[in-house]
Tab-separated table of C-alpha atoms in Angstrom:
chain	number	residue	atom	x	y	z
A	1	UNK	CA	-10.578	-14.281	4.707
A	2	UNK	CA	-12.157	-11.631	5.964
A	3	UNK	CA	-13.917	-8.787	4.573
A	4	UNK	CA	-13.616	-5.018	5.161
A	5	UNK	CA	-16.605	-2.990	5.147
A	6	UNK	CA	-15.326	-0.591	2.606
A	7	UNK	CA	-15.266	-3.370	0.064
A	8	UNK	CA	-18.871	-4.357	0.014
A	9	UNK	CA	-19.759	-2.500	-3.497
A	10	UNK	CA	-16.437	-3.491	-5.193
A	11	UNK	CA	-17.495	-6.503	-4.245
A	12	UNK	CA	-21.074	-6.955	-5.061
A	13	UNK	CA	-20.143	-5.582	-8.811
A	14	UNK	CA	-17.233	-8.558	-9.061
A	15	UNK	CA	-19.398	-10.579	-7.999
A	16	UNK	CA	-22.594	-9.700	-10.587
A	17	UNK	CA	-20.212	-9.697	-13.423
A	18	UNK	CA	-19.096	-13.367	-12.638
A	19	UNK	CA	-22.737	-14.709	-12.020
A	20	UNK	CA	-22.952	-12.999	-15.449
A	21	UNK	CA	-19.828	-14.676	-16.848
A	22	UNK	CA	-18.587	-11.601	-17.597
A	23	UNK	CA	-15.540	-11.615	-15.901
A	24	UNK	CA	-12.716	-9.098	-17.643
A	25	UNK	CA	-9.740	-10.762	-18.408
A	26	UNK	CA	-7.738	-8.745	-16.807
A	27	UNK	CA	-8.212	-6.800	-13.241
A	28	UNK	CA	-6.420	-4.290	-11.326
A	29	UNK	CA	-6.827	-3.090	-8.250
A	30	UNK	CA	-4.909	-0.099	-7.010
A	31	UNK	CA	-5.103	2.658	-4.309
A	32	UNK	CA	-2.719	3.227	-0.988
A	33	UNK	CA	-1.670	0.634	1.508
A	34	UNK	CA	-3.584	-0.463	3.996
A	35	UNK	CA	-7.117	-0.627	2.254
A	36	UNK	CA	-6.906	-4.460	1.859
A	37	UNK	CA	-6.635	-4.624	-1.942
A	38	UNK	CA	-4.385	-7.955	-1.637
A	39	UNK	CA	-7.184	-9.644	0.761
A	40	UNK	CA	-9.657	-8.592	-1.494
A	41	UNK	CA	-7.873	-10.382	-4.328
A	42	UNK	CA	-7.240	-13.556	-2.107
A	43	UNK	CA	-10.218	-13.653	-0.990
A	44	UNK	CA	-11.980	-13.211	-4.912
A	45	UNK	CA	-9.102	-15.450	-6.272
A	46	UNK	CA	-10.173	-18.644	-3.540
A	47	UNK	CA	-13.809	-18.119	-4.542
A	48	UNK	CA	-13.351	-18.463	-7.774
A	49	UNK	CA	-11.009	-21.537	-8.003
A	50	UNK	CA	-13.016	-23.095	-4.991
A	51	UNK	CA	-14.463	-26.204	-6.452
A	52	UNK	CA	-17.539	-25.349	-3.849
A	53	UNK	CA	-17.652	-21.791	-3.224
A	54	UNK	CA	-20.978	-19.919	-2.427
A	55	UNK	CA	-21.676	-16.441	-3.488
A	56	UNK	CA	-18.286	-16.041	-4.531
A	57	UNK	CA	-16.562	-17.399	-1.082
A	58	UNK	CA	-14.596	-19.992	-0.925
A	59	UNK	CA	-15.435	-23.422	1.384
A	60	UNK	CA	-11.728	-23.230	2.494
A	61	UNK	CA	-12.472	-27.453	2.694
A	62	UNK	CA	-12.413	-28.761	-0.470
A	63	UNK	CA	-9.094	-29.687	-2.844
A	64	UNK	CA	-8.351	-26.603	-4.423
A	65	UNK	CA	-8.731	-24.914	-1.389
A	66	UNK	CA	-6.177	-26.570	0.841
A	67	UNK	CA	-4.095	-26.337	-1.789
A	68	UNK	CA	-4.774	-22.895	-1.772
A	69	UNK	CA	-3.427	-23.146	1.787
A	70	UNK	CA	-0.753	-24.834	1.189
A	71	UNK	CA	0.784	-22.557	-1.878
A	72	UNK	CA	0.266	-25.395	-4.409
A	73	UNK	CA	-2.750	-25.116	-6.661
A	74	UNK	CA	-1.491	-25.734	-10.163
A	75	UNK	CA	-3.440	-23.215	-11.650
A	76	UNK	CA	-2.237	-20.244	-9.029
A	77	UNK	CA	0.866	-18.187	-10.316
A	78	UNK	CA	2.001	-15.254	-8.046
A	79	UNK	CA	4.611	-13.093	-9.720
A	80	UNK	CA	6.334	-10.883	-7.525
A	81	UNK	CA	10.088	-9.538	-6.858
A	82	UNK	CA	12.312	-12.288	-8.234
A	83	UNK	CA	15.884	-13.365	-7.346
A	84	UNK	CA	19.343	-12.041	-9.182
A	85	UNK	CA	21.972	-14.578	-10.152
A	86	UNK	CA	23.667	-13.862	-6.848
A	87	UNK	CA	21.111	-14.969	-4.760
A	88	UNK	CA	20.013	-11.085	-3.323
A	89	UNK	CA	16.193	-10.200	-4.069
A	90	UNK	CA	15.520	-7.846	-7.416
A	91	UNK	CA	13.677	-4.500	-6.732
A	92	UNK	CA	11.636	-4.908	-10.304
A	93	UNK	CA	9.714	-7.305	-12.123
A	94	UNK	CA	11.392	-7.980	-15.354
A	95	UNK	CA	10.618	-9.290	-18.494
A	96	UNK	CA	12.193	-12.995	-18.052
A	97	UNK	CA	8.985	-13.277	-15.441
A	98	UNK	CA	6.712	-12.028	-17.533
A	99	UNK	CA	7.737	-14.791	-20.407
A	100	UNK	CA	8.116	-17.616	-17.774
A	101	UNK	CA	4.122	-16.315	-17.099
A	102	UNK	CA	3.171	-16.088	-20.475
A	103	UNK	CA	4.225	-19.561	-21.184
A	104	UNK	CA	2.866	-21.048	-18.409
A	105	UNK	CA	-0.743	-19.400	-19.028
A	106	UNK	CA	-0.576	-20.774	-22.662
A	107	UNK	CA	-1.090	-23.965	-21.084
A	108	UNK	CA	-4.549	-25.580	-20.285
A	109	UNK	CA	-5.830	-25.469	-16.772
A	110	UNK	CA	-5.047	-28.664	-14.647
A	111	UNK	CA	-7.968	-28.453	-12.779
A	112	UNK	CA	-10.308	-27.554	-15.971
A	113	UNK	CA	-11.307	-24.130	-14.351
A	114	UNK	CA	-9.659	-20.777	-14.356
A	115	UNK	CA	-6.171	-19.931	-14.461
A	116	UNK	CA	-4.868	-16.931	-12.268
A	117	UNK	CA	-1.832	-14.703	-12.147
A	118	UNK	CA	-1.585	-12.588	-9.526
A	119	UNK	CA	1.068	-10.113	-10.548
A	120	UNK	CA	1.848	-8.108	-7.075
A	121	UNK	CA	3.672	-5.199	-6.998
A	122	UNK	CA	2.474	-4.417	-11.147
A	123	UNK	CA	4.171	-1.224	-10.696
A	124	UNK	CA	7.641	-2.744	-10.048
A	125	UNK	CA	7.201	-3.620	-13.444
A	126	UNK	CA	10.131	-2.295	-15.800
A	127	UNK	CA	9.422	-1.541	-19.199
A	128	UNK	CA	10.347	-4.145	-21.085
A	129	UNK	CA	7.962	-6.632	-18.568
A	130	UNK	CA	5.099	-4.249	-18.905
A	131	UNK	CA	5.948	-4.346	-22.591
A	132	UNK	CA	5.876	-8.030	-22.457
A	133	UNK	CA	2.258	-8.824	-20.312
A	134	UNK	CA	0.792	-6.083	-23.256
A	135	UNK	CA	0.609	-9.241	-25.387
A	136	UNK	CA	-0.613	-11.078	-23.223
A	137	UNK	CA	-3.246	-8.932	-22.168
A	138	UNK	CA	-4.063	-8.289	-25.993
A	139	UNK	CA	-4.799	-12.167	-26.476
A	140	UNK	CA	-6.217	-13.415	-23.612
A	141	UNK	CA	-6.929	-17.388	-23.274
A	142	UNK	CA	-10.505	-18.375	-22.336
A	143	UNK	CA	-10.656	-18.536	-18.263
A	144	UNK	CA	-7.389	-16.521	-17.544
A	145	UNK	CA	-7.764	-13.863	-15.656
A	146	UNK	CA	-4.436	-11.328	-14.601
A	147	UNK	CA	-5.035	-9.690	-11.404
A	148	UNK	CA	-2.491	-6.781	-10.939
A	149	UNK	CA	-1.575	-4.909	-8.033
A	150	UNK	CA	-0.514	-1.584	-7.550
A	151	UNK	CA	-0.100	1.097	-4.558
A	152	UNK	CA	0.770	3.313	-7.749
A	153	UNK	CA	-0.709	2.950	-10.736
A	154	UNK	CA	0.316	6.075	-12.687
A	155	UNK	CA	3.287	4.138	-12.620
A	156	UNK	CA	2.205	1.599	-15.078
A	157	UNK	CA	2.487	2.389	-18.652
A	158	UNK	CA	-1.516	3.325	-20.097
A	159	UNK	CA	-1.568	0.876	-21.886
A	160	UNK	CA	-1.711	-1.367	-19.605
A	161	UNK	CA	-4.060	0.168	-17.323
A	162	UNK	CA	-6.306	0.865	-20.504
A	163	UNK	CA	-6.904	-2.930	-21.231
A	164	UNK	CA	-7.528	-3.953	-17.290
A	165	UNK	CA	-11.301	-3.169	-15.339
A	166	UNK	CA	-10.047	-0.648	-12.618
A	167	UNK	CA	-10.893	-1.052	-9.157
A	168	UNK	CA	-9.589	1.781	-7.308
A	169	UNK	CA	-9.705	1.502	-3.587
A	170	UNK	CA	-10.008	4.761	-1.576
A	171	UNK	CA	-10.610	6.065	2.208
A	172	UNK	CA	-13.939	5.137	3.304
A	173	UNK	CA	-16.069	7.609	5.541
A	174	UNK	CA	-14.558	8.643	8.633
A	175	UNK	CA	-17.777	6.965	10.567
A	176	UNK	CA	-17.175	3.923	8.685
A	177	UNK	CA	-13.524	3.367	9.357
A	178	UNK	CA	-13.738	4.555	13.157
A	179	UNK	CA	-16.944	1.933	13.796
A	180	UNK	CA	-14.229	-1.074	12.009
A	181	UNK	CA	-11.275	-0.126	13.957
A	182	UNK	CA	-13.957	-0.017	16.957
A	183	UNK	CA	-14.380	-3.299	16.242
A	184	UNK	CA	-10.178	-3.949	15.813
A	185	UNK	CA	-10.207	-3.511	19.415
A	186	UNK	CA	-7.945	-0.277	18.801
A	187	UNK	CA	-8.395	1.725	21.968
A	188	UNK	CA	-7.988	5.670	20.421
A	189	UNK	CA	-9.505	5.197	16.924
A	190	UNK	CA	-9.622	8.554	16.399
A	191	UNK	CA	-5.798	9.213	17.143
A	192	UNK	CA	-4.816	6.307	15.018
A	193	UNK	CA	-7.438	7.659	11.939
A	194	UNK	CA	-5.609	11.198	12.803
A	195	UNK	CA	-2.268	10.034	12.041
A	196	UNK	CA	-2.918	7.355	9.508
A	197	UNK	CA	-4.910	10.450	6.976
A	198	UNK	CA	-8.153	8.385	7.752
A	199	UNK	CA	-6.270	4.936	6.318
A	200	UNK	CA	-8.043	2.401	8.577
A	201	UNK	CA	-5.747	-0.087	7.609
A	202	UNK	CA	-2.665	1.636	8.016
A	203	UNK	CA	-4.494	2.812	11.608
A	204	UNK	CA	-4.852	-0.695	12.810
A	205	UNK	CA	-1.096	-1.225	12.077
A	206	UNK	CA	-0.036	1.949	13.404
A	207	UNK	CA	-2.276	0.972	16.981
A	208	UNK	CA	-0.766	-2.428	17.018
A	209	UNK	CA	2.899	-1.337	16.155
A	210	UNK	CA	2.735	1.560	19.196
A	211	UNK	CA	3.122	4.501	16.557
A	212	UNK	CA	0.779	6.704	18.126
A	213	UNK	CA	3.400	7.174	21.395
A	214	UNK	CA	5.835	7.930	18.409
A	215	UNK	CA	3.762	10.555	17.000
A	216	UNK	CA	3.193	11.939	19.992
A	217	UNK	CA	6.962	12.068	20.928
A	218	UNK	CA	7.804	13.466	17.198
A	219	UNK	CA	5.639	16.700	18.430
A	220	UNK	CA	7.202	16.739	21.929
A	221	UNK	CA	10.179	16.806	20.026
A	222	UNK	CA	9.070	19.754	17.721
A	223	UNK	CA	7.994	21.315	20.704
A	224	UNK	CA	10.703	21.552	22.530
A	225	UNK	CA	12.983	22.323	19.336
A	226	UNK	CA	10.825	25.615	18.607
A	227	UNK	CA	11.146	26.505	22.681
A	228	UNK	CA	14.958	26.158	22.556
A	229	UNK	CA	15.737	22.886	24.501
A	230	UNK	CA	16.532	19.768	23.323
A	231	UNK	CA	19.505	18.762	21.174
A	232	UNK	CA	18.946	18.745	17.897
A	233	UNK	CA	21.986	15.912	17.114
A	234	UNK	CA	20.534	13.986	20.057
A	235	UNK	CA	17.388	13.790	18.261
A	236	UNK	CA	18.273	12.782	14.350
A	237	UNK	CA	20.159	10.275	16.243
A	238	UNK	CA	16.949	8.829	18.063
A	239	UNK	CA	14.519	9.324	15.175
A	240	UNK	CA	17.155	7.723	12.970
A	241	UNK	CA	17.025	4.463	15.101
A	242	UNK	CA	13.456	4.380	15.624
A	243	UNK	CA	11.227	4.081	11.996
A	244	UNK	CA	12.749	7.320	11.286
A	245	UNK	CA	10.622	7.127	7.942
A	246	UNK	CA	7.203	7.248	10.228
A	247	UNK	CA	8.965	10.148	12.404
A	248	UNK	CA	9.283	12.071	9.502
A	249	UNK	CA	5.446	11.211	8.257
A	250	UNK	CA	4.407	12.540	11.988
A	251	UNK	CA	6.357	15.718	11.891
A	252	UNK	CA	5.343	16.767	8.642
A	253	UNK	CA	1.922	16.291	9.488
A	254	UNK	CA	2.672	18.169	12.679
A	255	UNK	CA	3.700	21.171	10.535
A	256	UNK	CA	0.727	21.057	8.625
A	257	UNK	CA	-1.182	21.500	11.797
A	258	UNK	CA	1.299	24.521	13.065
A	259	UNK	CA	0.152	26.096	9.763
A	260	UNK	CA	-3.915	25.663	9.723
A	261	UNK	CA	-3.650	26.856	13.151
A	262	UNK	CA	-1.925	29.987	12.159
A	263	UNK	CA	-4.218	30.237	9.107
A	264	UNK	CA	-7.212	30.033	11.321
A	265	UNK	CA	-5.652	32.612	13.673
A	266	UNK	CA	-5.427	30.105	16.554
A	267	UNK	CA	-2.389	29.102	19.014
A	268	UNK	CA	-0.076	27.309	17.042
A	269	UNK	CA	-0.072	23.692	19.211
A	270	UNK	CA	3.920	23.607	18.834
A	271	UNK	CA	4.691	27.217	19.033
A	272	UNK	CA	7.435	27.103	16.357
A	273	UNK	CA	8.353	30.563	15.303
A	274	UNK	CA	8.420	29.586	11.483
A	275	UNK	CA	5.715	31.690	9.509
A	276	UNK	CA	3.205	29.935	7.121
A	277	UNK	CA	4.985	30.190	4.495
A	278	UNK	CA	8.210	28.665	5.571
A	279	UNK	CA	6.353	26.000	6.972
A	280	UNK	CA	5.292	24.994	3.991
A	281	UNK	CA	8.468	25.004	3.242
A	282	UNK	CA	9.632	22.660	5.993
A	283	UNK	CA	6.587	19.909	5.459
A	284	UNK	CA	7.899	19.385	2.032
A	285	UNK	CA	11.520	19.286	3.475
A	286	UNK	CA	10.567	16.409	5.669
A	287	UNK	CA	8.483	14.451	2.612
A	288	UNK	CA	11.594	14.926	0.429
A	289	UNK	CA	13.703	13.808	3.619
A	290	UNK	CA	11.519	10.585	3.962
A	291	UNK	CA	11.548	9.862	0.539
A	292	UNK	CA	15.727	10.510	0.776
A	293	UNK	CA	16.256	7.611	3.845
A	294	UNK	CA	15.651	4.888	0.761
A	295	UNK	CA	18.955	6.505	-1.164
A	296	UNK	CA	22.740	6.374	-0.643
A	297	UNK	CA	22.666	9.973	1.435
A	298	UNK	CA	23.600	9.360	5.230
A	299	UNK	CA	20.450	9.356	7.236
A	300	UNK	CA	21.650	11.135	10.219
A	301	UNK	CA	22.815	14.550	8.003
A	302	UNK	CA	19.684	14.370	6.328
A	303	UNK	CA	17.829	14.806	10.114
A	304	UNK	CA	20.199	16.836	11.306
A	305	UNK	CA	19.970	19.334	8.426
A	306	UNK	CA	15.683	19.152	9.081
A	307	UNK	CA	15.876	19.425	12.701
A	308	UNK	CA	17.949	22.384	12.337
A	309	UNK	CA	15.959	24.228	9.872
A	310	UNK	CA	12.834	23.805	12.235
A	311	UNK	CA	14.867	24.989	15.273
């Protein structure tokens, strides 16, 4: 698996503490999508059960690493979103998990080595599950080790997060992340870093899924909004069928940029004729839009209300 550049001193300090056996019981690694916190974890999790690893990476040949590969190893539990009665996929982790976990890392390891959970989305956790892995993280067995996930960790209770070693992953250097999506074979870097808020990882996607001719569309769109043409119904209707989600990212970013460049006394690149202040007012619209798609409200009033305030 391999490694991101940005990981190299998260890594190095897992690493010292196991040569040290001093491994925490308990480890969670958090920060936004598209940092790599789940390969990091795979790729620590194989290097430690590897029955041959070297310098904490795994030989990818021996036993426990094909069945590693092949979703088996005995002593691998992944917890994630679980199924209802009826068949449809839950949206939390509940406590039934959590016991069905605690049980099973009670037992002794089949292969005589460490025992891993890898508990992935932690913060889909409800309260009574989070409530439940607080025993277990209270009496740890020798050689278990919890690895929880999060994008957000405020929402896991504290104490929780108070009994697991943090690592928090964060946006490397611009340089950094330009020279590894270089190296992606993404053809505007820059662009991509633009639009992703310097996420490399959520840049690579973004390159590979063609959302950088979106974004540039969502201003053409704004554009032509704050010059009069277009129709504004025409428009919620394409953004709606077309990752209106990332459309909505894009133009709130957009009017962000309409107000620096009015703060900074410069042309305003979409020429809307909304003043600073109610452009603040319209980028927190279209966050409070996005975050409104997930919800029972109908999409395409949602846009058409936006679109309309902008015009």
């Amino acid at each position: 698996m391999s490694a991101m550049p940005w990981h190299a001193a998260d890594w190095a300090r897992l690493q010292a503490r196991r040569e040290r056996d001093a491994l925490p019981h308990a480890l969670l690694l958090c920060g936004p999508a598209g940092l790599g916190k789940r390969a990091f974890a795979q790729r620590f999790v194989r290097g430690l059960q590897c029955e041959r690893a070297q310098g904490g990476e795994a030989c990818g040949q021996c036993r426990s690493c094909l069945l590693l590969d092949a979703g088996t190893h005995p002593d691998l539990v992944t917890l994630s979103f679980g199924l209802r009665k009826d068949g449809t996929p839950r949206t939390e982790i509940v406590i039934e998990q959590i016991r069905e976990l605690s049980a099973r890392l009670a037992m002794s390891s089949q292969f005589g080595g460490w025992q891993v959970a890898l508990i992935d989305p932690a913060d889909a956790m409800n309260a009574a599950a989070a409530n439940a892995l607080l025993k277990t993280l209270e009496e740890p067995t020798g050689q278990t080790l919890l690895v929880l996930l999060a994008d957000a960790p405020w929402r896991l209770p504290q104490t929780i997060r108070s009994r697991c070693q943090r690592i928090e992953f964060g946006v490397p250097p611009t340089e950094e992340a330009l020279a590894w999506l270089q190296g992606q074979g993404v053809a505007q870097p820059q662009q991509a870093l633009e639009a992703a808020l310097g996420n490399p990882g959520l840049a690579l996607a973004w390159a590979q899924q063609g959302a950088l001719e979106r974004r540039v569309e969502v201003r053409r769109d704004l554009a032509a909004l704050a010059a009069g043409r277009g129709q504004v119904t025409e428009m919620a209707r394409r953004w709606l069928d077309d990752e209106a989600a990332q459309r909505l990212w894009f133009a709130a970013q957009a009017a962000a940029d309409e107000r620096r460049a009015r703060a900074m006394q410069a042309a305003p690149p979409l020429a809307s004729a909304l003043d600073g202040e109610a452009l603040a007012h319209w980028y927190a619209a279209a966050n409070r839009t996005r975050d409104a798609l997930r919800g029972p409200l109908r999409g395409d009033l949602l846009l058409l209300e936006l679109l309309a305030q902008w015009r």
